[in-house]
């Protein structure tokens, strides 16, 4: 859960973003409405708001990250976080989710991340509907 302490407590909100379950951080909230974040590509936001959904659609790679972190275990910043960090450094400003997926899979294949990393990253992107 991201931003748990940033919002005034209310029964309709738990935080700003739920990385594990995008779209569930708040519902029927009088100030925020419903959390618009999709969890998979099947629900990708394609409208004009939010510059085409740059923040709205971030639930998809957020969920992929959580799936990788849970699959690999340990502290999220040790392996999954390092893979995601190196991926972000390699992406361009016009990169799409498919670019992020391909780059993270390539980085995860590095022996520094162990034998399970590449398969965990591939499985996570598949789970969120990014076909690589």
mmCIF file of C-alpha atoms in Angstrom, residues 16-98:
data_model
loop_
_atom_site.group_PDB
_atom_site.id
_atom_site.type_symbol
_atom_site.label_atom_id
_atom_site.label_comp_id
_atom_site.label_asym_id
_atom_site.label_seq_id
_atom_site.Cartn_x
_atom_site.Cartn_y
_atom_site.Cartn_z
ATOM 1 C CA UNK A 16 -3.258 6.282 -2.768
ATOM 2 C CA UNK A 17 -2.102 3.109 -4.545
ATOM 3 C CA UNK A 18 -2.304 -0.601 -3.891
ATOM 4 C CA UNK A 19 0.612 -2.117 -5.786
ATOM 5 C CA UNK A 20 -0.509 -5.685 -5.178
ATOM 6 C CA UNK A 21 -4.153 -5.117 -6.083
ATOM 7 C CA UNK A 22 -4.333 -2.034 -8.319
ATOM 8 C CA UNK A 23 -7.753 -0.433 -8.422
ATOM 9 C CA UNK A 24 -8.612 -1.241 -4.794
ATOM 10 C CA UNK A 25 -6.941 1.552 -2.780
ATOM 11 C CA UNK A 26 -10.186 3.515 -2.515
ATOM 12 C CA UNK A 27 -13.803 3.072 -3.574
ATOM 13 C CA UNK A 28 -16.884 5.293 -3.550
ATOM 14 C CA UNK A 29 -14.775 7.965 -1.879
ATOM 15 C CA UNK A 30 -16.484 11.374 -1.730
ATOM 16 C CA UNK A 31 -13.229 13.152 -2.646
ATOM 17 C CA UNK A 32 -11.422 10.625 -4.832
ATOM 18 C CA UNK A 33 -14.177 8.521 -6.376
ATOM 19 C CA UNK A 34 -12.997 5.033 -7.324
ATOM 20 C CA UNK A 35 -9.378 3.966 -7.768
ATOM 21 C CA UNK A 36 -8.987 3.855 -11.576
ATOM 22 C CA UNK A 37 -5.804 1.785 -11.723
ATOM 23 C CA UNK A 38 -5.989 -1.362 -13.846
ATOM 24 C CA UNK A 39 -4.227 -4.522 -12.703
ATOM 25 C CA UNK A 40 -3.843 -6.006 -16.183
ATOM 26 C CA UNK A 41 -3.513 -4.963 -19.815
ATOM 27 C CA UNK A 42 -7.075 -6.135 -20.413
ATOM 28 C CA UNK A 43 -8.240 -3.055 -18.494
ATOM 29 C CA UNK A 44 -5.626 -0.598 -19.802
ATOM 30 C CA UNK A 45 -6.853 3.013 -19.657
ATOM 31 C CA UNK A 46 -6.772 4.520 -23.167
ATOM 32 C CA UNK A 47 -8.392 7.900 -22.534
ATOM 33 C CA UNK A 48 -6.945 11.414 -22.592
ATOM 34 C CA UNK A 49 -6.894 12.084 -18.835
ATOM 35 C CA UNK A 50 -3.600 11.852 -16.991
ATOM 36 C CA UNK A 51 -1.658 12.360 -20.250
ATOM 37 C CA UNK A 52 -3.004 9.124 -21.613
ATOM 38 C CA UNK A 53 -2.958 7.310 -18.289
ATOM 39 C CA UNK A 54 0.701 7.530 -17.281
ATOM 40 C CA UNK A 55 -0.183 7.364 -13.584
ATOM 41 C CA UNK A 56 -3.450 5.467 -13.915
ATOM 42 C CA UNK A 57 -1.838 2.620 -15.849
ATOM 43 C CA UNK A 58 1.158 2.378 -13.516
ATOM 44 C CA UNK A 59 -0.815 -0.239 -11.597
ATOM 45 C CA UNK A 60 0.152 -2.776 -14.259
ATOM 46 C CA UNK A 61 3.954 -2.642 -13.813
ATOM 47 C CA UNK A 62 3.469 -2.057 -10.079
ATOM 48 C CA UNK A 63 1.614 -5.356 -9.852
ATOM 49 C CA UNK A 64 4.263 -7.090 -11.969
ATOM 50 C CA UNK A 65 6.901 -5.847 -9.522
ATOM 51 C CA UNK A 66 4.970 -7.171 -6.511
ATOM 52 C CA UNK A 67 4.532 -10.554 -8.199
ATOM 53 C CA UNK A 68 8.282 -10.758 -8.846
ATOM 54 C CA UNK A 69 9.153 -9.679 -5.308
ATOM 55 C CA UNK A 70 6.814 -12.274 -3.803
ATOM 56 C CA UNK A 71 8.059 -15.029 -6.118
ATOM 57 C CA UNK A 72 11.697 -14.348 -5.250
ATOM 58 C CA UNK A 73 11.143 -13.724 -1.541
ATOM 59 C CA UNK A 74 13.459 -11.841 0.767
ATOM 60 C CA UNK A 75 13.522 -8.063 0.845
ATOM 61 C CA UNK A 76 11.872 -6.555 -2.230
ATOM 62 C CA UNK A 77 14.713 -4.086 -2.766
ATOM 63 C CA UNK A 78 17.406 -6.772 -2.936
ATOM 64 C CA UNK A 79 16.624 -8.594 -6.183
ATOM 65 C CA UNK A 80 13.291 -7.427 -7.610
ATOM 66 C CA UNK A 81 14.055 -3.820 -6.720
ATOM 67 C CA UNK A 82 17.480 -3.988 -8.319
ATOM 68 C CA UNK A 83 16.028 -5.506 -11.504
ATOM 69 C CA UNK A 84 13.369 -2.784 -11.684
ATOM 70 C CA UNK A 85 15.908 -0.040 -10.942
ATOM 71 C CA UNK A 86 18.260 -1.197 -13.680
ATOM 72 C CA UNK A 87 15.299 -1.547 -16.027
ATOM 73 C CA UNK A 88 14.181 2.033 -15.377
ATOM 74 C CA UNK A 89 17.705 3.291 -16.091
ATOM 75 C CA UNK A 90 17.691 1.479 -19.448
ATOM 76 C CA UNK A 91 14.288 2.698 -20.668
ATOM 77 C CA UNK A 92 13.703 5.757 -22.852
ATOM 78 C CA UNK A 93 11.100 8.463 -22.287
ATOM 79 C CA UNK A 94 8.847 6.950 -24.962
ATOM 80 C CA UNK A 95 9.180 3.328 -23.783
ATOM 81 C CA UNK A 96 6.033 1.249 -23.534
ATOM 82 C CA UNK A 97 5.137 -1.600 -21.166
ATOM 83 C CA UNK A 98 6.407 -4.151 -23.693
#
